[in-house]
Coordinates of C-alpha atoms and ligand atoms in Angstrom, one line a residue:
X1 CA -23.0 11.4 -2.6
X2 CA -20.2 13.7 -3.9
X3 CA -20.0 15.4 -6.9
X4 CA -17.5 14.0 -9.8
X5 CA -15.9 17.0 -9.9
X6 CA -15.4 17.9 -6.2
X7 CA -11.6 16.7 -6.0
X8 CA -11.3 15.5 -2.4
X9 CA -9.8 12.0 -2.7
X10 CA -12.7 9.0 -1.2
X11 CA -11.2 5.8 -2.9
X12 CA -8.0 3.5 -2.4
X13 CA -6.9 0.8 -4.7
X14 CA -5.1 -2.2 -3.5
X15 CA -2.8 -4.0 -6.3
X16 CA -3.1 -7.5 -4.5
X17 CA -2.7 -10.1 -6.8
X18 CA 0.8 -10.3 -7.3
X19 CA 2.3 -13.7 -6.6
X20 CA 4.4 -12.9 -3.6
X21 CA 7.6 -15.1 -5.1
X22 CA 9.5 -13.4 -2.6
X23 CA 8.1 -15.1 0.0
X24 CA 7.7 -18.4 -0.9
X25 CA 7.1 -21.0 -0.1
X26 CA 4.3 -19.6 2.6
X27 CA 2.9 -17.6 -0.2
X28 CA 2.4 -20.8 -2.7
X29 CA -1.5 -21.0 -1.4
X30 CA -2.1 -18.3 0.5
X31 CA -2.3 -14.5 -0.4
X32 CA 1.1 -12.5 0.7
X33 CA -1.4 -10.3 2.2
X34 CA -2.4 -12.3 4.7
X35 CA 0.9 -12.8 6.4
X36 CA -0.2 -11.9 9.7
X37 CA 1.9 -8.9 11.2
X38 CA 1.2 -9.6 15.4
X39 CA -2.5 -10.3 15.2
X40 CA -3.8 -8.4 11.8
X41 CA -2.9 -9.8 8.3
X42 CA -0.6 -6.6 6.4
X43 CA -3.2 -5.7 3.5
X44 CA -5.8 -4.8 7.3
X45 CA -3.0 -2.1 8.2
X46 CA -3.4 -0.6 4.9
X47 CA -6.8 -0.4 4.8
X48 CA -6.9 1.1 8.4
X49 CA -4.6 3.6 6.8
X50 CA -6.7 3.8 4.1
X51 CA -9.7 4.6 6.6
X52 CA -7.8 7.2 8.6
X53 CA -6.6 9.2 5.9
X54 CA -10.4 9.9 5.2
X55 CA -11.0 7.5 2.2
X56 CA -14.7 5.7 2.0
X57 CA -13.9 3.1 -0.3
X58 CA -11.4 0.5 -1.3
X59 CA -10.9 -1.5 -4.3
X60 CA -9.1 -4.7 -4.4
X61 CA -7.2 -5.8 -7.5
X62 CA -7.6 -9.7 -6.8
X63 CA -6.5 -12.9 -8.7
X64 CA -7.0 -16.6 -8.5
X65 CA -6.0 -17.9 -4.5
X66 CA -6.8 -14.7 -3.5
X67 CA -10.1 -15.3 -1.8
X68 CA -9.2 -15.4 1.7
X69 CA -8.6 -11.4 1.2
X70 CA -12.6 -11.4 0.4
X71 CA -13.4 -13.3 3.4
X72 CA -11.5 -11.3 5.6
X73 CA -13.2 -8.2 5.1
X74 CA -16.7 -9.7 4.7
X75 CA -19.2 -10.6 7.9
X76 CA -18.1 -14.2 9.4
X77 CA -21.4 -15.3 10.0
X78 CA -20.8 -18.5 11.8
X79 CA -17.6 -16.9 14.1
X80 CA -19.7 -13.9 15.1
X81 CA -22.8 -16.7 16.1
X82 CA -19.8 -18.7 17.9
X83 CA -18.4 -15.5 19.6
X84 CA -21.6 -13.8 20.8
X85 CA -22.9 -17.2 22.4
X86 CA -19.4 -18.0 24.4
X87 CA -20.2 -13.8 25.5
X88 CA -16.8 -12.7 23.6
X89 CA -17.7 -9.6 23.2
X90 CA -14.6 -7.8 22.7
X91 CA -13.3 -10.3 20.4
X92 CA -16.3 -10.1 18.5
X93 CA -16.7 -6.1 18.4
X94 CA -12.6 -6.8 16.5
X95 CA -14.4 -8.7 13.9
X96 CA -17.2 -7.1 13.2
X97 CA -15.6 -3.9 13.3
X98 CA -13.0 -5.3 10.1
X99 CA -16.4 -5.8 7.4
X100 CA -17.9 -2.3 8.7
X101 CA -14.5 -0.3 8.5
X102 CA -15.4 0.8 5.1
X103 CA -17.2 -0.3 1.5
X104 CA -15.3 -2.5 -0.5
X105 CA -15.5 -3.4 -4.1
X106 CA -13.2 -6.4 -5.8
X107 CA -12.0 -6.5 -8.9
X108 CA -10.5 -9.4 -11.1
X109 CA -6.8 -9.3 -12.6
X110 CA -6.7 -12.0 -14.3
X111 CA -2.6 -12.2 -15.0
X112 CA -0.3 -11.1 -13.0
X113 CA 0.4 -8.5 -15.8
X114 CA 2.4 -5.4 -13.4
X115 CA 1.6 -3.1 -11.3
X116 CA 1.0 -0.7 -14.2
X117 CA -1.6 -3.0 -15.5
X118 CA -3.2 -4.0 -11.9
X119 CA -3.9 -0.2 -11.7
X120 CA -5.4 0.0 -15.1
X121 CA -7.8 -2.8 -14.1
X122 CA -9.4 0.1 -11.2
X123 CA -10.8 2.7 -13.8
X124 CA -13.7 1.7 -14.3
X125 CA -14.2 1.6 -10.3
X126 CA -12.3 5.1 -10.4
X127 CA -14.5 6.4 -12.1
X128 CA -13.0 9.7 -13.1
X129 CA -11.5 10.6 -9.5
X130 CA -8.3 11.5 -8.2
X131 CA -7.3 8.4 -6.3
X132 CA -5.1 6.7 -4.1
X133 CA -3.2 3.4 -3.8
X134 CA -1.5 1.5 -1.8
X135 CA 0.6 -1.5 -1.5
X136 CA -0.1 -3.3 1.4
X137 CA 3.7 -5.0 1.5
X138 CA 5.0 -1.8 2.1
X139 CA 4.0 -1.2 6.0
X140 CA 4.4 2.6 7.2
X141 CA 4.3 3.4 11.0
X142 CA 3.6 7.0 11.1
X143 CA 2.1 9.6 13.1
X144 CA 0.2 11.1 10.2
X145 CA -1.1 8.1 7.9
X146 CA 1.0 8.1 5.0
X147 CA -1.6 8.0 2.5
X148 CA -2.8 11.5 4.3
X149 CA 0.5 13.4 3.9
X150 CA 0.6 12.6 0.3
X151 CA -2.9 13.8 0.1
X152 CA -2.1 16.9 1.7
X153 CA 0.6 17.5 -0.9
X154 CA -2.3 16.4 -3.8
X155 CA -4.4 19.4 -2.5
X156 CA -1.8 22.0 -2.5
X157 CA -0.2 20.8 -6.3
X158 CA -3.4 19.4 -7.7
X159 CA -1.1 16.8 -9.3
X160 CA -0.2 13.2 -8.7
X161 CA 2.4 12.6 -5.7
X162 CA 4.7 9.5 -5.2
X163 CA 5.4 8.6 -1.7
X164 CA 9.7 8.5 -1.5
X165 CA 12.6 7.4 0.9
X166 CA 16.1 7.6 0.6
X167 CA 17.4 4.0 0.4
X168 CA 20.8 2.6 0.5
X169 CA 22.5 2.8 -2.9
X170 CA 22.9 -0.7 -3.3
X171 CA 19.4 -1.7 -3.2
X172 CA 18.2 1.1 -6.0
X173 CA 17.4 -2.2 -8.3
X174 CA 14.6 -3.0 -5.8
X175 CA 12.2 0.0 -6.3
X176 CA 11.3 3.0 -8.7
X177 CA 14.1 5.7 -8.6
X178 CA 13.4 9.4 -8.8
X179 CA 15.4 11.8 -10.3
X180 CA 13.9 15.6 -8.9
X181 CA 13.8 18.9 -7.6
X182 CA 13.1 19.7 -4.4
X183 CA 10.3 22.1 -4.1
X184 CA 9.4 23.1 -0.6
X185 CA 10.8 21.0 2.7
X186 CA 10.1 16.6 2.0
X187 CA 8.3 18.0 -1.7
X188 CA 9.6 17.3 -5.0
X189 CA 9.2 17.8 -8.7
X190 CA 9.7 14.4 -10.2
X191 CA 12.5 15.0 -13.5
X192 CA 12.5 11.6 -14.5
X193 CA 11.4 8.0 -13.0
X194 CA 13.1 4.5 -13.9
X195 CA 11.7 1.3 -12.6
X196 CA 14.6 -0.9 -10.9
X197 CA 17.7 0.6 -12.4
X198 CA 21.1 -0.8 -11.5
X199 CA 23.4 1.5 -9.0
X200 CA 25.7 2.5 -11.5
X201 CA 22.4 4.0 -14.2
X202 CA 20.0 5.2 -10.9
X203 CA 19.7 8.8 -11.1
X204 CA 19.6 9.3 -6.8
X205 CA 18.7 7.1 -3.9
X206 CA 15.4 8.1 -3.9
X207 CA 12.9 5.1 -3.9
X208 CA 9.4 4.7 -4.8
X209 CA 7.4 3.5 -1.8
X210 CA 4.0 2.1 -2.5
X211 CA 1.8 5.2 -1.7
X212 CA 0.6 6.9 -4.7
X213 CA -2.3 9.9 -5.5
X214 CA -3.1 9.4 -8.9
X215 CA -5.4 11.8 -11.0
X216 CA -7.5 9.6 -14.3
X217 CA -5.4 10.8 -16.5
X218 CA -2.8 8.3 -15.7
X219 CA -5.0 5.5 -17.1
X220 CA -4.6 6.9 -20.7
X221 CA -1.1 6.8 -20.3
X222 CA -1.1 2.9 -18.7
X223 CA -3.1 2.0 -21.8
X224 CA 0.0 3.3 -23.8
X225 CA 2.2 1.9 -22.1
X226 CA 4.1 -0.9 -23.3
X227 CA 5.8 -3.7 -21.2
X228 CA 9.5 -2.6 -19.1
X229 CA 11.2 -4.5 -16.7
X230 CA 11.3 -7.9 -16.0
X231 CA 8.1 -8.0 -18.8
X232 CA 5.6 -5.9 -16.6
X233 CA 3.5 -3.2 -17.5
X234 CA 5.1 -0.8 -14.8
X235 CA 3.5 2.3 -12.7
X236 CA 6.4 4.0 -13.2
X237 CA 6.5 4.0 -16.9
X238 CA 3.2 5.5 -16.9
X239 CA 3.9 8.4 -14.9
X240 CA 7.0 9.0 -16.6
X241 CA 4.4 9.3 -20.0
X242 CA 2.4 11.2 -17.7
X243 CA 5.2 13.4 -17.0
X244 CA 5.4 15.1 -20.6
X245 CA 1.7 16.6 -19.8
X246 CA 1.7 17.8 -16.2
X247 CA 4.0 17.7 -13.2
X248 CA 4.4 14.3 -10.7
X249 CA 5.7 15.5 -7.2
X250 CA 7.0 13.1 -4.7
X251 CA 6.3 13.5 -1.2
X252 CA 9.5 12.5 1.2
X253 CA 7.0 10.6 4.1
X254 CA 7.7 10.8 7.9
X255 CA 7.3 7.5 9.4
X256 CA 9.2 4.5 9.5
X257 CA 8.7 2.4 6.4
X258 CA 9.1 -1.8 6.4
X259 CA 9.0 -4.2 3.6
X260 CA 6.8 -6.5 5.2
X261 CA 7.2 -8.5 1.8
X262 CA 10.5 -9.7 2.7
X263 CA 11.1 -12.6 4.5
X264 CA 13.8 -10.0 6.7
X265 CA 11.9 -6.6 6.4
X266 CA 8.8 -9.1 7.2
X267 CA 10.7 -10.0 10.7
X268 CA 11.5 -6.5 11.6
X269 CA 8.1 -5.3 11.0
X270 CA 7.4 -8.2 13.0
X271 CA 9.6 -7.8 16.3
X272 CA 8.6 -3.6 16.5
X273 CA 5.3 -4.1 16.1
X274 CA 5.2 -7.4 18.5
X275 CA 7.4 -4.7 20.8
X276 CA 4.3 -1.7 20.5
X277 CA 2.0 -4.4 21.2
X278 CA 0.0 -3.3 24.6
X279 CA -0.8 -6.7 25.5
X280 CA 2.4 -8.6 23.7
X281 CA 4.6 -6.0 24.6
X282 CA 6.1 -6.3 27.7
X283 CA 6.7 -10.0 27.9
X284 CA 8.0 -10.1 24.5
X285 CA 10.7 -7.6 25.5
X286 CA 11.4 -9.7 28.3
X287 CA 11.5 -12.5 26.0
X288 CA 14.1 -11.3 23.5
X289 CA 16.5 -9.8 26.8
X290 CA 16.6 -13.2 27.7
X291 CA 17.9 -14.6 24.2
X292 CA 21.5 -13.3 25.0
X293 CA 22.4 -12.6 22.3
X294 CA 25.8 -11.8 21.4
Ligands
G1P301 C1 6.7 -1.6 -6.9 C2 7.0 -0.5 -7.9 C3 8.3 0.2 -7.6 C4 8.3 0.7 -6.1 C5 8.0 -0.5 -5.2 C6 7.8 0.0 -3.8 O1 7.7 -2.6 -7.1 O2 7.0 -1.0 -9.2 O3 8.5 1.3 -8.4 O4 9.5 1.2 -5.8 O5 6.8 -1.2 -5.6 O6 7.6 -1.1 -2.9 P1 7.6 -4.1 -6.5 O7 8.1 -4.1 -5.1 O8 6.1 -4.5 -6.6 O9 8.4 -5.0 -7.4

């Protein structure tokens, strides 16, 4: 067991039980987190990332038709019976491997109230620790886990860190825009931070990607805060309250990012990751030469 007040960062939240209206219809029963990306549903590669940035425990911010995300990380009794009889052993070393990855806990939101509000439904999991989150729509292929480069910025500021990417100007009014300094090479002092603003108000092209490090003090500031845009209680508005006590740094990633929450970011995460895949790979490739496409 660690102590409370050793600061090394152990537990992920997952904000998963948003109602994924961007990707409806396919979403109208089944969790957007299970969209399978190749072979693995998304909300698995976060939690891998999760796992190889050194965290022990994730908490899942569920919601009504969420349950398959439960199931998929628990034992599969019968499958595992079914898998070890027909002698599938590698198949079956996959799944148990996904239920012993890590100790999860779930916890009920019961509206879909914001982000802001889905992290506020963690503290009492939290428990008075620095922590991370991620949102498993955004998909980051990089070299060093996302999660863990924000990390590594945490223990060097010893306060929170937003993950950022410079996005075309036109799509600003999809994402959290950062007004801020730049501190040392890919660091930045946040100045300001508006949720979804139009092109002409946005401060930069600097977007909000869905990694965070969060310290407890943030829930305080959730509690406080009031509904923004499009009638959510927003993450971004709590760190901006959060703002006025202690600095917010944003870390400039390196990897490639996807919006695997999008029906099109959904298909290019889809195709490069089909394209990586050591058994898919190669025939795949083969595959799309062959479309001739013009
Ligand atoms: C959320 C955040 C936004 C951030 C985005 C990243 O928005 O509110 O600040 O830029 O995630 O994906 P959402 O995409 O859930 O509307």
């Amino acid at each position: 067991m660690r102590e409370k007040n050793d600061s090394s960062i152990r537990k992920a939240v997952f904000p998963a039980a948003g109602l994924g209206t961007r990707f409806l219809p396919a979403t109208k029963a089944s969790p957007k987190e299970m969209l399978p990306l190749v072979d693995k549903p998304l909300i698995q590669y976060g939690v891998e990332e999760a796992v190889a940035s050194g965290m022990d425990e994730v908490i899942i911010i569920t919601g009504r038709g969420k349950r398959a995300i439960e199931d998929h990380f628990d034992i599969s009794f019968e499958l595992e019976y079914e898998l070890k009889e027909k002698n599938k052993l590698k198949l079956l070393a996959e799944v148990e491997r996904i239920s012993n990855m890590v100790h999860f806990s779930y916890i009920r939101q019961k509206k879909a109230l914001g982000l802001g509000h889905a992290v506020l439904c963690s503290e009492p999991s939290v428990d008075g620790e620095p922590f991370a989150v991620i949102l498993s729509d955004d998909i980051i292929d990089a070299k060093t886990p996302a999660t863990r480069q924000l990390m590594d910025v945490y223990e060097k500021y010893r306060s929170p860190v937003v993950a950022i990417c410079e996005v075309p100007r036109e799509t600003v009014s999809s994402y959290g825009i950062i007004d801020a300094i730049e501190v040392e090479r890919g660091v930045y002092q946040v100045r300001e931070m508006v949720e979804k603003p139009s092109a002409e108000k946005a401060p930069s092209n600097l977007a909000i990607i869905g990694r965070y490090v969060l310290t407890p003090d943030i829930f305080d500031h959730l509690k406080q805060t009031r509904p923004g845009k499009g009638g959510e209680i927003q993450l971004t508005d709590g760190l901006q309250g959060l703002m006025k006590e202690r600095p917010v740094y944003a870390c400039r990633f390196r990897g490639v990012r996807y919006d695997a929450g999008d029906k099109l970011g959904f298909l290019k995460a889809t195709v490069e990751y089909a394209l990586k895949n050591q058994s898919l790979g190669g025939e795949f490739r083969k595959y799309l030469q062959g479309l001739n496409l013009k």
